[in-house]
Coordinates of C-alpha atoms in Angstrom, one line a residue:
Chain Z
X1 CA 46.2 89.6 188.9
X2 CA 44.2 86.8 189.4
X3 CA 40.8 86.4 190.9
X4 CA 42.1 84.6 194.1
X5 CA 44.1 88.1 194.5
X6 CA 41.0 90.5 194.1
X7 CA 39.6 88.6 196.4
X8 CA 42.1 88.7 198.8
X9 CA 42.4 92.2 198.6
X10 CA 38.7 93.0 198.8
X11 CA 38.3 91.3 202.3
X12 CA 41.2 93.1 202.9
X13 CA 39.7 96.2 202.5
X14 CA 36.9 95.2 204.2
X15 CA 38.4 94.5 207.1
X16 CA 40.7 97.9 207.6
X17 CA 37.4 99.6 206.8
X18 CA 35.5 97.7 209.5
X19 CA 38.6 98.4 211.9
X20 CA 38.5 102.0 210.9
X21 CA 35.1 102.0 212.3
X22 CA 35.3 100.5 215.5
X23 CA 38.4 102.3 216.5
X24 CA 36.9 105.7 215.2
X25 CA 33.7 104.4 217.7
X26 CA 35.5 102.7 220.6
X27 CA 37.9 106.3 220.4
X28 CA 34.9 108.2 221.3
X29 CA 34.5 106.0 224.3
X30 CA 38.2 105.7 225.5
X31 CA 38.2 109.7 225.1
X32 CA 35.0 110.0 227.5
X33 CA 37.1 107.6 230.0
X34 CA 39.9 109.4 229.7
X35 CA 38.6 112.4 230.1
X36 CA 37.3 111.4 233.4
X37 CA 40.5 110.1 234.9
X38 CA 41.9 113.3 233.7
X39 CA 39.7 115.4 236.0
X40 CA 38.9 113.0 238.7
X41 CA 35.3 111.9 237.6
X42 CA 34.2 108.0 236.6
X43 CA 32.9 108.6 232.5
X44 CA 30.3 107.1 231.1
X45 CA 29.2 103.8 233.3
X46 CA 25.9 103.1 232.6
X47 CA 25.4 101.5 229.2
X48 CA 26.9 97.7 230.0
X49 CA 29.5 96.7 232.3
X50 CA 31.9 99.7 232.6
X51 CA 29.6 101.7 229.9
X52 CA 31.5 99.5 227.2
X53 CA 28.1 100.0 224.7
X54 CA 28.1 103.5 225.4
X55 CA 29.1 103.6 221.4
X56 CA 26.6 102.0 220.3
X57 CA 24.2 103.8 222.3
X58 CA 25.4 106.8 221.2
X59 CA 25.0 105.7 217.6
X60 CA 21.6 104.6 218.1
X61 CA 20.6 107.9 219.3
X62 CA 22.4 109.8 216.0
X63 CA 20.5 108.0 213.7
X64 CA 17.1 108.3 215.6
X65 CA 17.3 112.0 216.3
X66 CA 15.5 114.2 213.9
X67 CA 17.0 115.5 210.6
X68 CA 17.1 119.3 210.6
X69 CA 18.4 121.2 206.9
X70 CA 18.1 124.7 207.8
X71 CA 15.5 126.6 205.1
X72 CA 18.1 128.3 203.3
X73 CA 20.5 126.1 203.3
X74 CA 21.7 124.7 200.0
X75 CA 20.7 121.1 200.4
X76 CA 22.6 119.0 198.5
X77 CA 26.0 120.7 199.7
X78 CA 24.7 120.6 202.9
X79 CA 24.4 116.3 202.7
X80 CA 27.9 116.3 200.4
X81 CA 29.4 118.1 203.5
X82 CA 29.7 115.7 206.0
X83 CA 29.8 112.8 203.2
X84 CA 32.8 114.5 201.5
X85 CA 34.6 114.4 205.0
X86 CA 34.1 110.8 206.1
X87 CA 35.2 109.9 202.6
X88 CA 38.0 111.6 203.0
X89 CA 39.0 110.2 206.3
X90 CA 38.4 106.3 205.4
X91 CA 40.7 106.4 201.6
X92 CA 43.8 107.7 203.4
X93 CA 44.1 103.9 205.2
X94 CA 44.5 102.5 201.1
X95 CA 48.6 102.8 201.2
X96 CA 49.5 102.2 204.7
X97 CA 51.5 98.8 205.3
X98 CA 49.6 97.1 208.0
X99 CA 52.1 94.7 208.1
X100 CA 54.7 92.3 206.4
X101 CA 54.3 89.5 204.3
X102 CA 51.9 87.0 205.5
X103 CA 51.8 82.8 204.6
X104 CA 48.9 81.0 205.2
X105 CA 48.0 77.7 203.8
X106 CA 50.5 78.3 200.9
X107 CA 48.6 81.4 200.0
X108 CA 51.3 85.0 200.1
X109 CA 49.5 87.9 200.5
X110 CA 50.8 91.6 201.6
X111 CA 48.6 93.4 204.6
X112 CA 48.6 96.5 202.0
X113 CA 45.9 97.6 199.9
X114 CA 48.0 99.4 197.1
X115 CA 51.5 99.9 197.2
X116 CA 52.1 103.4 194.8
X117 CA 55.2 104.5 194.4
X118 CA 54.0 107.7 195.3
X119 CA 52.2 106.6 198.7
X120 CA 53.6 109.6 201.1
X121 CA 52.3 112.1 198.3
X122 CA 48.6 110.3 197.9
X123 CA 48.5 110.8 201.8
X124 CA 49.3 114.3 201.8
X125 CA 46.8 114.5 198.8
X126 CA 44.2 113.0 201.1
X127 CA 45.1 115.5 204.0
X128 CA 45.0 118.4 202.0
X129 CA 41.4 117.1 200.6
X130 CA 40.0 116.3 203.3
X131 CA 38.8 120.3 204.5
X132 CA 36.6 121.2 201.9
X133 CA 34.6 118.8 203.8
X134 CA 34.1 121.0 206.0
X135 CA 34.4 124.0 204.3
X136 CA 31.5 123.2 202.1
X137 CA 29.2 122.2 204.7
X138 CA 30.5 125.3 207.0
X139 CA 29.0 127.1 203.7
X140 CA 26.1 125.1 202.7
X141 CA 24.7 125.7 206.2
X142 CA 24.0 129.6 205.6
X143 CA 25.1 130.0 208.8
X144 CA 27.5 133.0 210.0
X145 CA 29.1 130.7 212.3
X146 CA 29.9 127.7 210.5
X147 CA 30.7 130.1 208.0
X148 CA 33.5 131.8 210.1
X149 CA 34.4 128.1 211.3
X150 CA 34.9 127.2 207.6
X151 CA 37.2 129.7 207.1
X152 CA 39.0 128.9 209.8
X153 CA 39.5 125.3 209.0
X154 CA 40.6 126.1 205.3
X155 CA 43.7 128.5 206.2
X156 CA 44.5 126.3 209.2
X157 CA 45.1 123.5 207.1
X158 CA 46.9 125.7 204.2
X159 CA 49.2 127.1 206.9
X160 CA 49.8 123.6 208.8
X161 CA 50.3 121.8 205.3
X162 CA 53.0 123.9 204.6
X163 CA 55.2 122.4 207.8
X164 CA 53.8 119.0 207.0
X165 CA 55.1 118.8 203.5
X166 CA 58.4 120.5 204.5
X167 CA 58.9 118.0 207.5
X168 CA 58.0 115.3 205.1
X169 CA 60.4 116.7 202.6
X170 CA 63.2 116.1 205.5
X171 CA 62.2 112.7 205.9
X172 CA 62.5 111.3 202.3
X173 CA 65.7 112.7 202.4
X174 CA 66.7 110.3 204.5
X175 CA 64.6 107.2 203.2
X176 CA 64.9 108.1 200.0
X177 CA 61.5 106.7 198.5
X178 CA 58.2 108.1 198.2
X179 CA 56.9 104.0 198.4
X180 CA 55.4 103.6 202.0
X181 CA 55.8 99.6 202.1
X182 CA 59.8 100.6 201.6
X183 CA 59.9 103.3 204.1
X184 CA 58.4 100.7 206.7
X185 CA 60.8 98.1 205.3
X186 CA 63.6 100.1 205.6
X187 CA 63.2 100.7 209.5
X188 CA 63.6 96.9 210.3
X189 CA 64.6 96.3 213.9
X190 CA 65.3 98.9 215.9
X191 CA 66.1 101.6 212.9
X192 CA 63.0 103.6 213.1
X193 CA 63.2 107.0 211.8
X194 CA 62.2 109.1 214.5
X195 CA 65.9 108.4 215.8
X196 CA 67.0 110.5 212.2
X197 CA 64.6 112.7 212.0
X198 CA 63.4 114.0 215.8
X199 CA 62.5 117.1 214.6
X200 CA 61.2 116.2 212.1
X201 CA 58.7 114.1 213.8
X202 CA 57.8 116.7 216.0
X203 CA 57.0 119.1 213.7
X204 CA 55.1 116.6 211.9
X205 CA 52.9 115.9 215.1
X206 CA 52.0 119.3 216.2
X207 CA 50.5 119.4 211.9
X208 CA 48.8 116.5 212.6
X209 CA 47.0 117.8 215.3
X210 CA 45.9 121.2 213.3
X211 CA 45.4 119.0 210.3
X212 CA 42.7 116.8 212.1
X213 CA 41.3 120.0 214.1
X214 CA 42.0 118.8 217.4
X215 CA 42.8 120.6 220.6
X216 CA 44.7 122.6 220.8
X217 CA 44.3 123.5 217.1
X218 CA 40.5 122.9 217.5
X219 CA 39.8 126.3 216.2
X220 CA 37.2 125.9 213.8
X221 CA 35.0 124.5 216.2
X222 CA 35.8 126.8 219.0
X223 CA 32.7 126.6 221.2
X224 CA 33.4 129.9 223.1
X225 CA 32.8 131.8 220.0
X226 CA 31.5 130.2 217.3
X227 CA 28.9 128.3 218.9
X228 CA 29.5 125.2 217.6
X229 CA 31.9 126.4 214.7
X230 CA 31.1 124.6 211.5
X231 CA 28.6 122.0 211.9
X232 CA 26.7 124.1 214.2
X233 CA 23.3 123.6 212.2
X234 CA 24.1 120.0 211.4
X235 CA 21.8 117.1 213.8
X236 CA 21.7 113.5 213.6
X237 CA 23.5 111.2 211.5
X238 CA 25.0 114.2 210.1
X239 CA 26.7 115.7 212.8
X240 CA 27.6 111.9 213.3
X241 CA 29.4 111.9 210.1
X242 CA 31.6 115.0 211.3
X243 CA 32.4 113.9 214.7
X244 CA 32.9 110.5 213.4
X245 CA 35.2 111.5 210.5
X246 CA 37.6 113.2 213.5
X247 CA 38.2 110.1 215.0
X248 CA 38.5 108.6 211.9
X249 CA 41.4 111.1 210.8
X250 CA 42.8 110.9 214.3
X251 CA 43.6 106.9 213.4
X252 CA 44.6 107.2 210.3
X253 CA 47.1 109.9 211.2
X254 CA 48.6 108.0 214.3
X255 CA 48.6 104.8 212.0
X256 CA 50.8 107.1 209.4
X257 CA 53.1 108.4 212.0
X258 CA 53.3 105.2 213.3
X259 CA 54.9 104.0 210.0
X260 CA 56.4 107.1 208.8
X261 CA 58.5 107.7 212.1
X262 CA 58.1 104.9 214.2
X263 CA 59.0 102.0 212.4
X264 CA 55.3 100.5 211.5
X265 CA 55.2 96.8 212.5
X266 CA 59.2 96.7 213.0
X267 CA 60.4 96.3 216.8
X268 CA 63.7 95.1 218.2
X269 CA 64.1 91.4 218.5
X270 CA 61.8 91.1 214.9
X271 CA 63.9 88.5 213.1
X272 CA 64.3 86.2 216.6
X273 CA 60.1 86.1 216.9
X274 CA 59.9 85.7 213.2
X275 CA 62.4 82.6 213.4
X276 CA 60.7 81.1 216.1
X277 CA 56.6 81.5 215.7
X278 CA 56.6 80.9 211.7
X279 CA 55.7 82.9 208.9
X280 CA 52.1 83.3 209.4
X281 CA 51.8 84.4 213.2
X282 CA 55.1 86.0 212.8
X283 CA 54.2 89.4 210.7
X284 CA 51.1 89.1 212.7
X285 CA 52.7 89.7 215.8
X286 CA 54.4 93.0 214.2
X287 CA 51.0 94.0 212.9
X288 CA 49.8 93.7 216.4
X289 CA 52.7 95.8 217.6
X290 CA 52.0 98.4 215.0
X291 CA 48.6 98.7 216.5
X292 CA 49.9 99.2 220.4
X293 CA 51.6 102.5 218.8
X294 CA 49.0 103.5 217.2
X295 CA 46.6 103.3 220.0
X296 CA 49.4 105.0 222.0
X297 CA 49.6 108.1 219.4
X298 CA 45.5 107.9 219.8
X299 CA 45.8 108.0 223.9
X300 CA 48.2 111.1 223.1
X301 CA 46.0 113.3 220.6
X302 CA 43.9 112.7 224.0
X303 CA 46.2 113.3 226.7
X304 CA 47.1 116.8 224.5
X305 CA 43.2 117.6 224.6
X306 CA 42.6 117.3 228.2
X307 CA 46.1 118.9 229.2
X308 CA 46.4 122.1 226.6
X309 CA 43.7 125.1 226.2
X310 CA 43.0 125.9 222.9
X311 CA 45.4 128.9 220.9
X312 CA 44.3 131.9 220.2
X313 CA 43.7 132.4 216.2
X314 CA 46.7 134.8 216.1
X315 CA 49.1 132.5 218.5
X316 CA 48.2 129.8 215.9
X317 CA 48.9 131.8 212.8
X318 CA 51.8 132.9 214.5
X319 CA 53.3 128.9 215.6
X320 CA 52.0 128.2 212.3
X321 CA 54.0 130.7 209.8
X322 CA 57.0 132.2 212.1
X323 CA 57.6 129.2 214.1
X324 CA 57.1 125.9 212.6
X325 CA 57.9 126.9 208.7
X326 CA 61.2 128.3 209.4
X327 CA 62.0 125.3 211.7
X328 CA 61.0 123.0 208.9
X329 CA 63.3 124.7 206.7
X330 CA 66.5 124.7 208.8
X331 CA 65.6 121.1 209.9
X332 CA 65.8 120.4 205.6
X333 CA 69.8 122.2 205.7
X334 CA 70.7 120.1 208.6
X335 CA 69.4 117.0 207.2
X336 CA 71.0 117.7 204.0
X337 CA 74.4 118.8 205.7
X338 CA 74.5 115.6 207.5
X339 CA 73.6 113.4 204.7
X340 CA 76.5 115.1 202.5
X341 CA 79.4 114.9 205.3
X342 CA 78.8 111.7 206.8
Chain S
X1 CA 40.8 104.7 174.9
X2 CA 37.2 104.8 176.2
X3 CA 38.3 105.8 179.4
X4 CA 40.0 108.7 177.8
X5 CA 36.6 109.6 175.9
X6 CA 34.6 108.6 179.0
X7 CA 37.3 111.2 181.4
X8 CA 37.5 114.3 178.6
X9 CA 34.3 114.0 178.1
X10 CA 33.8 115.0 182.1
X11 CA 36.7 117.4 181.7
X12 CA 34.6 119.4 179.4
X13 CA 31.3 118.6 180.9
X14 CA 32.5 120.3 184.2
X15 CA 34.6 122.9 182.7
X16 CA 30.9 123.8 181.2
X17 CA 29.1 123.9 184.4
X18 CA 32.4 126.2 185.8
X19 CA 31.1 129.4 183.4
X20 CA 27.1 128.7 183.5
X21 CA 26.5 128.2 187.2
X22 CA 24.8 131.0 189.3
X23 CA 26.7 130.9 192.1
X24 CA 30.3 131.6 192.5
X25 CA 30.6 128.9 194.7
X26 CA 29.0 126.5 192.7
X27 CA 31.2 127.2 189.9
X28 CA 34.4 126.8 192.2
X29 CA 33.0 123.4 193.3
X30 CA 32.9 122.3 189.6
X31 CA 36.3 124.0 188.9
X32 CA 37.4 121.3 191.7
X33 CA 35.9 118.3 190.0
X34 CA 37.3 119.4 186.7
X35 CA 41.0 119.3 188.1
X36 CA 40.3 116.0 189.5
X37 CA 39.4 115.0 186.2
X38 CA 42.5 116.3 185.0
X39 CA 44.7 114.0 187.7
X40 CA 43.0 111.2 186.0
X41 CA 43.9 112.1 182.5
X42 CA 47.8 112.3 184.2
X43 CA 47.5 109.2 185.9
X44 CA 46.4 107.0 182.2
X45 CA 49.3 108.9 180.9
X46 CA 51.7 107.4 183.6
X47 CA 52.6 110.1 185.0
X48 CA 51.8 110.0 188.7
X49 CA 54.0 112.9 190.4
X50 CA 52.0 115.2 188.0
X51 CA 48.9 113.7 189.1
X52 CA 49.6 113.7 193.1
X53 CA 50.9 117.1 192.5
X54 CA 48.1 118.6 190.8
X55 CA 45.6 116.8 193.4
X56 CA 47.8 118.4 195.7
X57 CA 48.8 121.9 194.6
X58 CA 45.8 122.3 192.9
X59 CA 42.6 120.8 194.3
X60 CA 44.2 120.8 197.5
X61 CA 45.7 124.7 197.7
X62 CA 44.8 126.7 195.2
X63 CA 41.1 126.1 195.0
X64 CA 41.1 125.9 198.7
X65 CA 42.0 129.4 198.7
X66 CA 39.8 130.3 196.0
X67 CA 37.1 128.8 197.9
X68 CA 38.0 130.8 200.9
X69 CA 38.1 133.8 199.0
X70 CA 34.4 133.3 197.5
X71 CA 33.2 132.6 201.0
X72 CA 34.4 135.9 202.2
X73 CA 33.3 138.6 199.7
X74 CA 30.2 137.0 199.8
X75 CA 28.7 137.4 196.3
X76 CA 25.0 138.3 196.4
X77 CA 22.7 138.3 193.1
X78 CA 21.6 141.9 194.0
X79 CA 25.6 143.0 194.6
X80 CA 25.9 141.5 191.0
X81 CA 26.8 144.1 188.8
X82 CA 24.4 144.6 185.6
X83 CA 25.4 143.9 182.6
X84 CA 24.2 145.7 179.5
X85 CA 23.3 144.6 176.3
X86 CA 25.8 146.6 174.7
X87 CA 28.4 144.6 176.6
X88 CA 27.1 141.4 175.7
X89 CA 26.9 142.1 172.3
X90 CA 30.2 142.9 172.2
X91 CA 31.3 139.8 174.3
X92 CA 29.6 137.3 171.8
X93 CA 31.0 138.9 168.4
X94 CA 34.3 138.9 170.3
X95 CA 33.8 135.3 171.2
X96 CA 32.8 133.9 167.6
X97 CA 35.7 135.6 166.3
X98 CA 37.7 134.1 168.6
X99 CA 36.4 130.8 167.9
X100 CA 36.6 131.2 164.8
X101 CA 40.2 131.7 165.0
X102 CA 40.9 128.8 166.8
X103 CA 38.9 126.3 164.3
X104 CA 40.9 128.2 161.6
X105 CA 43.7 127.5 162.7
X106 CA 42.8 124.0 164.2
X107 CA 42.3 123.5 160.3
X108 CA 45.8 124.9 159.0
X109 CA 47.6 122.4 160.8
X110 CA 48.6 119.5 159.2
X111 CA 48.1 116.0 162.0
X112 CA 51.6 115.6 163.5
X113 CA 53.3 112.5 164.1
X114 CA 52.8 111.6 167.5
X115 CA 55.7 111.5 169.8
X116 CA 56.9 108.6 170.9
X117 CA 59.4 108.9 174.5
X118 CA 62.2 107.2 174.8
X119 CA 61.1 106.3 178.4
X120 CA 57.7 105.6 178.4
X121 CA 58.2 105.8 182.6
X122 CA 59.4 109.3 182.3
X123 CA 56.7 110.2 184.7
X124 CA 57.7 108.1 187.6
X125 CA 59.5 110.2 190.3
X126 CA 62.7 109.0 189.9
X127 CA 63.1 109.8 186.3
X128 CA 61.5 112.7 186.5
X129 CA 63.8 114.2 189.3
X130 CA 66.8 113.1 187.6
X131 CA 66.0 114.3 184.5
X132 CA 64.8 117.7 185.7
X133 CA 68.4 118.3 187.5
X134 CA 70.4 116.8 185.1
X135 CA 69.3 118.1 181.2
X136 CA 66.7 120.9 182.6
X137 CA 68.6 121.9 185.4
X138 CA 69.0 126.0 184.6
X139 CA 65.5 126.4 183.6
X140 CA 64.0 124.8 186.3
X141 CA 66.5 126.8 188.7
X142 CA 65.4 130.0 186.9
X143 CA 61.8 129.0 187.0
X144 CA 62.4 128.6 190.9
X145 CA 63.9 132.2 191.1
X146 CA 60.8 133.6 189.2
X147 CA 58.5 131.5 191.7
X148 CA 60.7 133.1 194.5
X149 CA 60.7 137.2 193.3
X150 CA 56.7 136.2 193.3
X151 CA 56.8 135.3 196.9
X152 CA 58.7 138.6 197.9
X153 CA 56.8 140.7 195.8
X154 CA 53.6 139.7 197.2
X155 CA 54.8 140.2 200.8
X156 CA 56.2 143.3 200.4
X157 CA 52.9 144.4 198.8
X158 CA 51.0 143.3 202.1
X159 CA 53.4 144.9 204.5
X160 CA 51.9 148.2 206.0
X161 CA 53.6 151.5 204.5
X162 CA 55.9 153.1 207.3
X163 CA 55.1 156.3 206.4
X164 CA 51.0 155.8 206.3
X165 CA 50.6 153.3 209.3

């Protein structure tokens, strides 16, 4: 690996970090807008022409607003609580193909940070991570509340993991590799994998949404009676950190679904554009179409907050364990039948 | 090499700070960073489904739930119990002994010739799968079953008594 290539993969970086951001900050606007055509109102308006720096406003104000660390809280865990959860939420983006091959000025480079042949696992490692986040600032804040929300958050992810890693378990079954670059490979045209594995894909989903705590799974943050569930003593930057590491999560996960079941930067017609525009604009064009599902998965975790209440704790235990597990299990037999007989 | 010195050397370090904190949690916390430190020690051996399984499994489940559990029964310095001298006594000749023991033995043993694998990628997925259901493919089935009887026994523990509820 020469230095050309560390180079190369350090803007890289760079740039899905920097993209990470601005989605995770212009998500926070498109939610406010949705939410208003939802239920009839205009959003946010004010802040430059249609409210479009209502983000950075917002931001501003985070960062100015006084920084509160409750007396008995335990103060390093309470700063490593919202740090440990945007960490979290930006590494998972390190495996996931952004798109193919690209040429330019007889330079090759892949739009992948790190292709490990264990890239679904290191995801699902990252997932399963990324609550004691909250957890330990849910803790730190000596707080019955964000102590209850805590709690909440740690067996809703144990429970939801559980489906995710069966589904997942469904899906290499069919792709065989654990390589994320292959899997997106392997769905060239219109072979995505969602076609192979609906079930699977729906199952996956409805984790997502618990594993990123978003309505209707949004439990440990339930404002009817928790207050504000686990970062209810955290102000400023902090509580920026948390709400920011959401959106963050909610990218991320759409981008890995995106890939995982609907066929990354592939799309019908591929090899015709890639003929015709070159090899440099060409896998651009798929990355570009690997974003417009992504932002459509985003526009759905929204649609899905603004349509569903939230689950009561047992209803989601109960979806959780005697729904989805058992689901996940028969969905493995039928996969496994059907890649024996035929 | 140095980065194995450099990575034991937090193994132990953490492990350290997992019996001398004060708090329970705290020692959890540290209990989390020395399993991390233990994926690392998989990954310079090449063995990466070990690794992402034990950051998994491990950091990711198990201490999750130990975690939880601390949270909840809420371990207070007063609702510590007191331990007496007598006990401690007893815990630190017990404790030389044992170390004693082990540097005893430690001593006994001759220095083994290291093995070398056949298949220095053994820990890649791939091998390791096929290996596991081709040459180790009854004790990794029984091991399974044991895993299994666990489950079972564990729920029928926590399901309510007919007679009582």
């Amino acid at each position: 690996m020469g230095l050309a290539d560390i180079v190369i993969k350090l803007v890289l970086i760079v740039i899905i970090f920097l993209i990470s951001l601005v989605i995770a900050m212009y998500s926070t606007y498109a939610e406010r807008k949705i939410a208003a055509f939802f239920q009839d109102r205009i959003g946010p308006n004010r802040a430059g022409p249609w409210g479009i720096l209502q983000p950075l406003a917002d931001g501003g104000k985070m960062f100015l607003k006084e920084e509160i660390i409750p007396t008995n809280a335990s103060p390093f865990l309470f700063i490593a609580g919202p740090s440990l959860a945007i960490l979290t939420a930006c590494i998972g983006s390190a495996v996931i193909p952004w798109g193919q091959t690209v040429t330019m000025g007889g330079h090759t480079f892949d739009l992948q940070v790190t292709d490990i042949n264990v890239g679904i696992l290191y995801i699902f490692g990252v997932v399963s991570l990324g609550v004691y986040g909250v957890m330990i600032g849910g803790w730190a804040s000596n707080n019955k509340y964000s102590l209850l929300g805590a709690i909440r958050a740690a067996s809703q992810n144990i429970s939801y993991e559980i489906s995710m890693g069966l589904s997942i378990i469904a899906l290499l079954m069919v792709t065989g590799t654990l390589s994320l670059k292959e899997i997106a490979a392997m769905q060239h045209g219109w072979h995505w994998n969602v076609l192979y594995q609906p079930v699977g894909f729906i199952l996956f989903i409805v984790c997502a949404f618990a594993e990123t705590n978003r309505t209707p799974f949004d439990l440990p943050e339930c404002e009817t009676e928790l207050v504000g569930g686990y970062h209810t003593e955290y102000s400023s930057m902090k509580l920026g950190f948390y709400l920011f590491a959401e959106y963050i999560n909610m990218f991320i996960s759409s981008a890995v679904m995106a890939t995982l079941y609907w066929g990354g930067y592939n799309y019908p017609g591929m090899d015709w554009v890639l003929a015709h525009t070159g090899p440099t604009i060409g896998p651009l064009i798929g990355t570009a179409v690997l974003f417009a599902k992504i932002f459509l998965f985003i526009f759905f975790f929204m649609w899905v907050r603004w349509t569903i209440p939230r689950f009561r704790y047992d209803q989601l235990m109960d979806l959780g364990w005697k729904v989805l597990i058992p689901l996940a299990i028969a969905n493995i037999i039928v996969t496994g039948l059907w890649i024996t007989f035929f | 090499m140095s980065t194995f010195y450099f990575i034991a050397f937090l193994s132990i370090f953490f492990s350290i700070l997992v019996i001398t904190a004060k708090s329970p949690v705290h020692s959890i916390l540290y209990l989390i960073l020395t399993f991390f430190t233990f994926t690392i020690h998989y990954i310079l051996m090449n063995a990466q489904f070990l690794a992402v399984v034990n950051f998994i499994v491990y950091m990711g489940a198990i201490l999750v739930l130990f975690l939880y559990t601390l949270m909840l029964i809420n371990l207070n310095k007063e609702s510590e119990p007191r331990k007496s001298n007598l006990v401690k006594i007893a815990g630190f000749i017990g404790g030389a002994c044992f170390l004693i023991t082990i540097v005893a033995a430690l001593k006994a043993f001759t220095v083994s010739q290291p093995v070398v694998l056949n298949n220095p990628n053994l820990g890649l997925v791939k091998n390791l799968g096929k290996i596991l259901f081709n040459e180790f493919l009854l004790p990794f089935e029984v091991s399974s079953v044991l895993l299994l009887s666990a489950m079972v026994g564990a729920v029928l523990l926590a399901t309510k008594d007919p007679k009582t509820a």
